[in-house]
Amino acid sequence: VWKTAQTLMESLSGVATGTADLLAAARRGNPQVALACTRKNFPGTKAAMKAIFCGGALPHRLGLSETLLLFAEHRLFLGDETAAQTVARLRQQCPERKLVVEVSSVAEAEVWAAAGADVLQLEKLPPAEVAAVVQRSHRYPHRPVVAVAGGVSLANAEAYAATGAQVLVSSAPYQAPPKDVQ
């Protein structure tokens, strides 16, 4: 039991340290940026959530009921419904939920920002395109939150944060090496 507890503590200490390091790198680019970690924690434990809290991050959606997340795969089933119609329908059906729309281009972000999405989750866009989305998001009275997801790491967190995105979403801390605990 002792060895299992030590191994768990070492792994979680690595996650907390990896989270803190990633957040520090991001805050060099933008001191106001938030870091959210995905649910891709290691199997068999939710204790990694506590580790990311200790590292200064928040969980990115602990469950499916927290927000309405609209992926491209979901949008295939909208038929002739426009983005604005989809946003209006979802707001009417679930008025207490924020609408997060994952987009993979500046043009898609523009469409969903104009339609009134609360959060634009940019999937694997390079920093220059993220900066363009952030700049264009200022045109809309509701100012959608810009979240960068997909591939955010220690190597690029500062550049992504410098774009002005408000949130970086990453699973990188879960890959951090364990810390030695004696």
PDB file of C-alpha atoms in Angstrom:
ATOM      1  CA  VAL A   1       0.000   0.000   0.000  1.00  0.00           C
ATOM      2  CA  TRP A   2       2.836   2.357   0.901  1.00  0.00           C
ATOM      3  CA  LYS A   3       4.565   1.893  -2.485  1.00  0.00           C
ATOM      4  CA  THR A   4       1.293   2.398  -4.361  1.00  0.00           C
ATOM      5  CA  ALA A   5       0.648   5.609  -2.421  1.00  0.00           C
ATOM      6  CA  GLN A   6       4.190   6.829  -3.075  1.00  0.00           C
ATOM      7  CA  THR A   7       3.879   6.126  -6.810  1.00  0.00           C
ATOM      8  CA  LEU A   8       0.543   7.918  -6.951  1.00  0.00           C
ATOM      9  CA  MET A   9       1.977  10.905  -5.049  1.00  0.00           C
ATOM     10  CA  GLU A  10       4.977  11.045  -7.393  1.00  0.00           C
ATOM     11  CA  SER A  11       2.773  10.919 -10.493  1.00  0.00           C
ATOM     12  CA  LEU A  12       0.384  13.560  -9.203  1.00  0.00           C
ATOM     13  CA  SER A  13       3.281  15.778  -8.099  1.00  0.00           C
ATOM     14  CA  GLY A  14       4.551  15.570 -11.662  1.00  0.00           C
ATOM     15  CA  VAL A  15       1.131  16.601 -12.995  1.00  0.00           C
ATOM     16  CA  ALA A  16       0.942  19.547 -10.565  1.00  0.00           C
ATOM     17  CA  THR A  17       4.471  20.665 -11.458  1.00  0.00           C
ATOM     18  CA  GLY A  18       3.810  20.240 -15.193  1.00  0.00           C
ATOM     19  CA  THR A  19       0.668  22.317 -14.814  1.00  0.00           C
ATOM     20  CA  ALA A  20       2.498  25.074 -12.939  1.00  0.00           C
ATOM     21  CA  ASP A  21       5.273  25.103 -15.548  1.00  0.00           C
ATOM     22  CA  LEU A  22       2.787  25.313 -18.420  1.00  0.00           C
ATOM     23  CA  LEU A  23       0.871  28.109 -16.709  1.00  0.00           C
ATOM     24  CA  ALA A  24       4.101  30.033 -16.020  1.00  0.00           C
ATOM     25  CA  ALA A  25       5.088  29.764 -19.695  1.00  0.00           C
ATOM     26  CA  ALA A  26       1.644  30.932 -20.795  1.00  0.00           C
ATOM     27  CA  ARG A  27       1.658  33.863 -18.387  1.00  0.00           C
ATOM     28  CA  ARG A  28       4.930  35.093 -19.881  1.00  0.00           C
ATOM     29  CA  GLY A  29       2.864  35.685 -23.024  1.00  0.00           C
ATOM     30  CA  ASN A  30      -0.229  37.022 -21.248  1.00  0.00           C
ATOM     31  CA  PRO A  31      -0.401  37.429 -17.446  1.00  0.00           C
ATOM     32  CA  GLN A  32      -4.206  37.191 -17.576  1.00  0.00           C
ATOM     33  CA  VAL A  33      -4.532  33.914 -19.493  1.00  0.00           C
ATOM     34  CA  ALA A  34      -6.266  30.959 -17.846  1.00  0.00           C
ATOM     35  CA  LEU A  35      -5.188  27.353 -18.218  1.00  0.00           C
ATOM     36  CA  ALA A  36      -7.768  24.577 -18.381  1.00  0.00           C
ATOM     37  CA  CYS A  37      -6.779  20.924 -18.409  1.00  0.00           C
ATOM     38  CA  THR A  38      -8.786  18.284 -20.217  1.00  0.00           C
ATOM     39  CA  ARG A  39     -10.252  15.149 -18.680  1.00  0.00           C
ATOM     40  CA  LYS A  40      -7.545  13.015 -20.297  1.00  0.00           C
ATOM     41  CA  ASN A  41      -6.078  12.188 -16.909  1.00  0.00           C
ATOM     42  CA  PHE A  42      -4.446   8.845 -16.324  1.00  0.00           C
ATOM     43  CA  PRO A  43      -6.787   5.869 -16.012  1.00  0.00           C
ATOM     44  CA  GLY A  44      -8.371   4.831 -12.754  1.00  0.00           C
ATOM     45  CA  THR A  45      -8.180   8.152 -10.937  1.00  0.00           C
ATOM     46  CA  LYS A  46      -9.757  11.544 -10.840  1.00  0.00           C
ATOM     47  CA  ALA A  47      -7.082  12.631  -8.358  1.00  0.00           C
ATOM     48  CA  ALA A  48      -5.332  14.346 -11.251  1.00  0.00           C
ATOM     49  CA  MET A  49      -8.006  17.060 -11.018  1.00  0.00           C
ATOM     50  CA  LYS A  50      -6.662  18.011  -7.587  1.00  0.00           C
ATOM     51  CA  ALA A  51      -3.140  18.048  -9.042  1.00  0.00           C
ATOM     52  CA  ILE A  52      -4.089  20.508 -11.783  1.00  0.00           C
ATOM     53  CA  PHE A  53      -5.799  22.728  -9.192  1.00  0.00           C
ATOM     54  CA  CYS A  54      -2.567  22.659  -7.182  1.00  0.00           C
ATOM     55  CA  GLY A  55      -0.671  23.664 -10.319  1.00  0.00           C
ATOM     56  CA  GLY A  56      -2.942  26.669 -10.885  1.00  0.00           C
ATOM     57  CA  ALA A  57      -5.242  25.384 -13.616  1.00  0.00           C
ATOM     58  CA  LEU A  58      -8.912  24.532 -13.772  1.00  0.00           C
ATOM     59  CA  PRO A  59     -10.572  21.490 -15.291  1.00  0.00           C
ATOM     60  CA  HIS A  60     -11.908  21.914 -18.799  1.00  0.00           C
ATOM     61  CA  ARG A  61     -15.410  20.505 -18.514  1.00  0.00           C
ATOM     62  CA  LEU A  62     -15.624  17.888 -15.792  1.00  0.00           C
ATOM     63  CA  GLY A  63     -18.701  16.435 -17.458  1.00  0.00           C
ATOM     64  CA  LEU A  64     -20.854  16.688 -20.528  1.00  0.00           C
ATOM     65  CA  SER A  65     -23.580  18.651 -18.761  1.00  0.00           C
ATOM     66  CA  GLU A  66     -21.455  21.698 -17.857  1.00  0.00           C
ATOM     67  CA  THR A  67     -21.684  23.414 -21.234  1.00  0.00           C
ATOM     68  CA  LEU A  68     -23.074  22.772 -24.666  1.00  0.00           C
ATOM     69  CA  LEU A  69     -20.113  21.794 -26.810  1.00  0.00           C
ATOM     70  CA  LEU A  70     -20.829  21.818 -30.515  1.00  0.00           C
ATOM     71  CA  PHE A  71     -18.237  19.975 -32.617  1.00  0.00           C
ATOM     72  CA  ALA A  72     -18.073  19.872 -36.421  1.00  0.00           C
ATOM     73  CA  GLU A  73     -19.309  16.271 -36.173  1.00  0.00           C
ATOM     74  CA  HIS A  74     -22.474  17.520 -34.439  1.00  0.00           C
ATOM     75  CA  ARG A  75     -23.004  20.250 -36.999  1.00  0.00           C
ATOM     76  CA  LEU A  76     -23.279  17.634 -39.755  1.00  0.00           C
ATOM     77  CA  PHE A  77     -26.757  16.898 -38.414  1.00  0.00           C
ATOM     78  CA  LEU A  78     -28.043  20.482 -38.479  1.00  0.00           C
ATOM     79  CA  GLY A  79     -29.374  20.219 -42.016  1.00  0.00           C
ATOM     80  CA  ASP A  80     -30.301  23.625 -43.410  1.00  0.00           C
ATOM     81  CA  GLU A  81     -30.237  25.300 -39.998  1.00  0.00           C
ATOM     82  CA  THR A  82     -27.948  28.347 -39.957  1.00  0.00           C
ATOM     83  CA  ALA A  83     -25.458  29.043 -37.191  1.00  0.00           C
ATOM     84  CA  ALA A  84     -27.714  31.820 -35.875  1.00  0.00           C
ATOM     85  CA  GLN A  85     -30.726  29.498 -35.858  1.00  0.00           C
ATOM     86  CA  THR A  86     -28.736  26.820 -34.049  1.00  0.00           C
ATOM     87  CA  VAL A  87     -27.568  29.275 -31.393  1.00  0.00           C
ATOM     88  CA  ALA A  88     -31.117  30.598 -30.907  1.00  0.00           C
ATOM     89  CA  ARG A  89     -32.553  27.079 -30.606  1.00  0.00           C
ATOM     90  CA  LEU A  90     -29.909  25.914 -28.142  1.00  0.00           C
ATOM     91  CA  ARG A  91     -30.303  29.068 -26.026  1.00  0.00           C
ATOM     92  CA  GLN A  92     -34.051  28.472 -25.883  1.00  0.00           C
ATOM     93  CA  GLN A  93     -33.635  24.779 -25.003  1.00  0.00           C
ATOM     94  CA  CYS A  94     -30.813  25.234 -22.470  1.00  0.00           C
ATOM     95  CA  PRO A  95     -30.785  28.876 -21.341  1.00  0.00           C
ATOM     96  CA  GLU A  96     -28.485  28.281 -18.359  1.00  0.00           C
ATOM     97  CA  ARG A  97     -25.663  26.681 -20.384  1.00  0.00           C
ATOM     98  CA  LYS A  98     -22.827  28.395 -22.213  1.00  0.00           C
ATOM     99  CA  LEU A  99     -22.468  27.448 -25.853  1.00  0.00           C
ATOM    100  CA  VAL A 100     -18.953  26.394 -26.836  1.00  0.00           C
ATOM    101  CA  VAL A 101     -18.346  25.872 -30.540  1.00  0.00           C
ATOM    102  CA  GLU A 102     -15.205  24.113 -31.683  1.00  0.00           C
ATOM    103  CA  VAL A 103     -13.923  25.570 -34.945  1.00  0.00           C
ATOM    104  CA  SER A 104     -10.915  24.795 -37.104  1.00  0.00           C
ATOM    105  CA  SER A 105     -10.546  27.985 -39.140  1.00  0.00           C
ATOM    106  CA  VAL A 106     -10.763  31.744 -38.846  1.00  0.00           C
ATOM    107  CA  ALA A 107     -13.764  31.740 -41.193  1.00  0.00           C
ATOM    108  CA  GLU A 108     -15.663  29.224 -39.034  1.00  0.00           C
ATOM    109  CA  ALA A 109     -14.863  31.267 -35.942  1.00  0.00           C
ATOM    110  CA  GLU A 110     -16.266  34.369 -37.632  1.00  0.00           C
ATOM    111  CA  VAL A 111     -19.545  32.598 -38.486  1.00  0.00           C
ATOM    112  CA  TRP A 112     -20.098  31.278 -34.962  1.00  0.00           C
ATOM    113  CA  ALA A 113     -19.009  34.522 -33.282  1.00  0.00           C
ATOM    114  CA  ALA A 114     -21.535  36.423 -35.396  1.00  0.00           C
ATOM    115  CA  ALA A 115     -24.184  33.843 -34.460  1.00  0.00           C
ATOM    116  CA  GLY A 116     -23.576  34.496 -30.755  1.00  0.00           C
ATOM    117  CA  ALA A 117     -21.484  31.572 -29.485  1.00  0.00           C
ATOM    118  CA  ASP A 118     -20.219  32.184 -25.946  1.00  0.00           C
ATOM    119  CA  VAL A 119     -16.881  30.448 -26.482  1.00  0.00           C
ATOM    120  CA  LEU A 120     -14.932  29.783 -29.659  1.00  0.00           C
ATOM    121  CA  GLN A 121     -12.749  26.738 -29.057  1.00  0.00           C
ATOM    122  CA  LEU A 122     -10.036  26.915 -31.699  1.00  0.00           C
ATOM    123  CA  GLU A 123      -8.829  23.438 -32.585  1.00  0.00           C
ATOM    124  CA  LYS A 124      -5.170  23.279 -33.619  1.00  0.00           C
ATOM    125  CA  LEU A 125      -4.983  26.730 -35.196  1.00  0.00           C
ATOM    126  CA  PRO A 126      -1.509  28.282 -35.405  1.00  0.00           C
ATOM    127  CA  PRO A 127      -0.863  31.352 -33.216  1.00  0.00           C
ATOM    128  CA  ALA A 128      -1.177  33.821 -36.132  1.00  0.00           C
ATOM    129  CA  GLU A 129      -4.700  32.566 -36.881  1.00  0.00           C
ATOM    130  CA  VAL A 130      -5.604  32.594 -33.191  1.00  0.00           C
ATOM    131  CA  ALA A 131      -4.509  36.245 -33.058  1.00  0.00           C
ATOM    132  CA  ALA A 132      -6.771  37.003 -36.041  1.00  0.00           C
ATOM    133  CA  VAL A 133      -9.758  35.390 -34.295  1.00  0.00           C
ATOM    134  CA  VAL A 134      -9.042  37.300 -31.078  1.00  0.00           C
ATOM    135  CA  GLN A 135      -8.833  40.586 -32.999  1.00  0.00           C
ATOM    136  CA  ARG A 136     -12.090  39.921 -34.856  1.00  0.00           C
ATOM    137  CA  SER A 137     -13.887  38.820 -31.681  1.00  0.00           C
ATOM    138  CA  HIS A 138     -13.791  42.434 -30.490  1.00  0.00           C
ATOM    139  CA  ARG A 139     -16.348  43.318 -33.196  1.00  0.00           C
ATOM    140  CA  TYR A 140     -19.146  41.495 -31.416  1.00  0.00           C
ATOM    141  CA  PRO A 141     -21.058  43.050 -28.518  1.00  0.00           C
ATOM    142  CA  HIS A 142     -21.089  39.768 -26.564  1.00  0.00           C
ATOM    143  CA  ARG A 143     -17.278  39.300 -27.016  1.00  0.00           C
ATOM    144  CA  PRO A 144     -16.938  35.521 -27.232  1.00  0.00           C
ATOM    145  CA  VAL A 145     -14.240  33.921 -25.123  1.00  0.00           C
ATOM    146  CA  VAL A 146     -11.432  32.543 -27.274  1.00  0.00           C
ATOM    147  CA  ALA A 147     -10.038  29.203 -26.101  1.00  0.00           C
ATOM    148  CA  VAL A 148      -7.098  27.494 -27.787  1.00  0.00           C
ATOM    149  CA  ALA A 149      -7.198  23.691 -27.781  1.00  0.00           C
ATOM    150  CA  GLY A 150      -5.253  20.903 -29.394  1.00  0.00           C
ATOM    151  CA  GLY A 151      -1.512  20.713 -29.080  1.00  0.00           C
ATOM    152  CA  VAL A 152      -0.941  23.382 -26.419  1.00  0.00           C
ATOM    153  CA  SER A 153       2.380  22.519 -24.791  1.00  0.00           C
ATOM    154  CA  LEU A 154       5.266  23.998 -22.856  1.00  0.00           C
ATOM    155  CA  ALA A 155       6.957  24.780 -26.178  1.00  0.00           C
ATOM    156  CA  ASN A 156       4.127  26.950 -27.551  1.00  0.00           C
ATOM    157  CA  ALA A 157       2.055  28.129 -24.560  1.00  0.00           C
ATOM    158  CA  GLU A 158       3.726  31.543 -24.415  1.00  0.00           C
ATOM    159  CA  ALA A 159       3.090  32.177 -28.122  1.00  0.00           C
ATOM    160  CA  TYR A 160      -0.549  31.099 -27.854  1.00  0.00           C
ATOM    161  CA  ALA A 161      -1.115  33.235 -24.758  1.00  0.00           C
ATOM    162  CA  ALA A 162       0.464  36.258 -26.464  1.00  0.00           C
ATOM    163  CA  THR A 163      -2.316  36.152 -29.081  1.00  0.00           C
ATOM    164  CA  GLY A 164      -4.782  37.434 -26.493  1.00  0.00           C
ATOM    165  CA  ALA A 165      -6.739  34.191 -26.197  1.00  0.00           C
ATOM    166  CA  GLN A 166      -8.335  34.053 -22.765  1.00  0.00           C
ATOM    167  CA  VAL A 167      -8.018  30.294 -22.196  1.00  0.00           C
ATOM    168  CA  LEU A 168      -5.487  27.646 -23.155  1.00  0.00           C
ATOM    169  CA  VAL A 169      -6.797  24.076 -23.023  1.00  0.00           C
ATOM    170  CA  SER A 170      -4.237  21.305 -22.666  1.00  0.00           C
ATOM    171  CA  SER A 171      -3.693  17.724 -21.639  1.00  0.00           C
ATOM    172  CA  ALA A 172       0.111  18.180 -21.617  1.00  0.00           C
ATOM    173  CA  PRO A 173       0.435  18.233 -17.791  1.00  0.00           C
ATOM    174  CA  TYR A 174      -0.730  14.615 -17.631  1.00  0.00           C
ATOM    175  CA  GLN A 175       2.392  13.627 -19.582  1.00  0.00           C
ATOM    176  CA  ALA A 176       4.759  15.303 -17.122  1.00  0.00           C
ATOM    177  CA  PRO A 177       7.364  13.024 -15.560  1.00  0.00           C
ATOM    178  CA  PRO A 178       6.786  11.966 -11.955  1.00  0.00           C
ATOM    179  CA  LYS A 179       8.563  13.828  -9.159  1.00  0.00           C
ATOM    180  CA  ASP A 180      10.734  11.950  -6.702  1.00  0.00           C
ATOM    181  CA  VAL A 181       8.943  11.680  -3.346  1.00  0.00           C
ATOM    182  CA  GLN A 182      10.656   9.974  -0.411  1.00  0.00           C
TER     183      GLN A 182
END
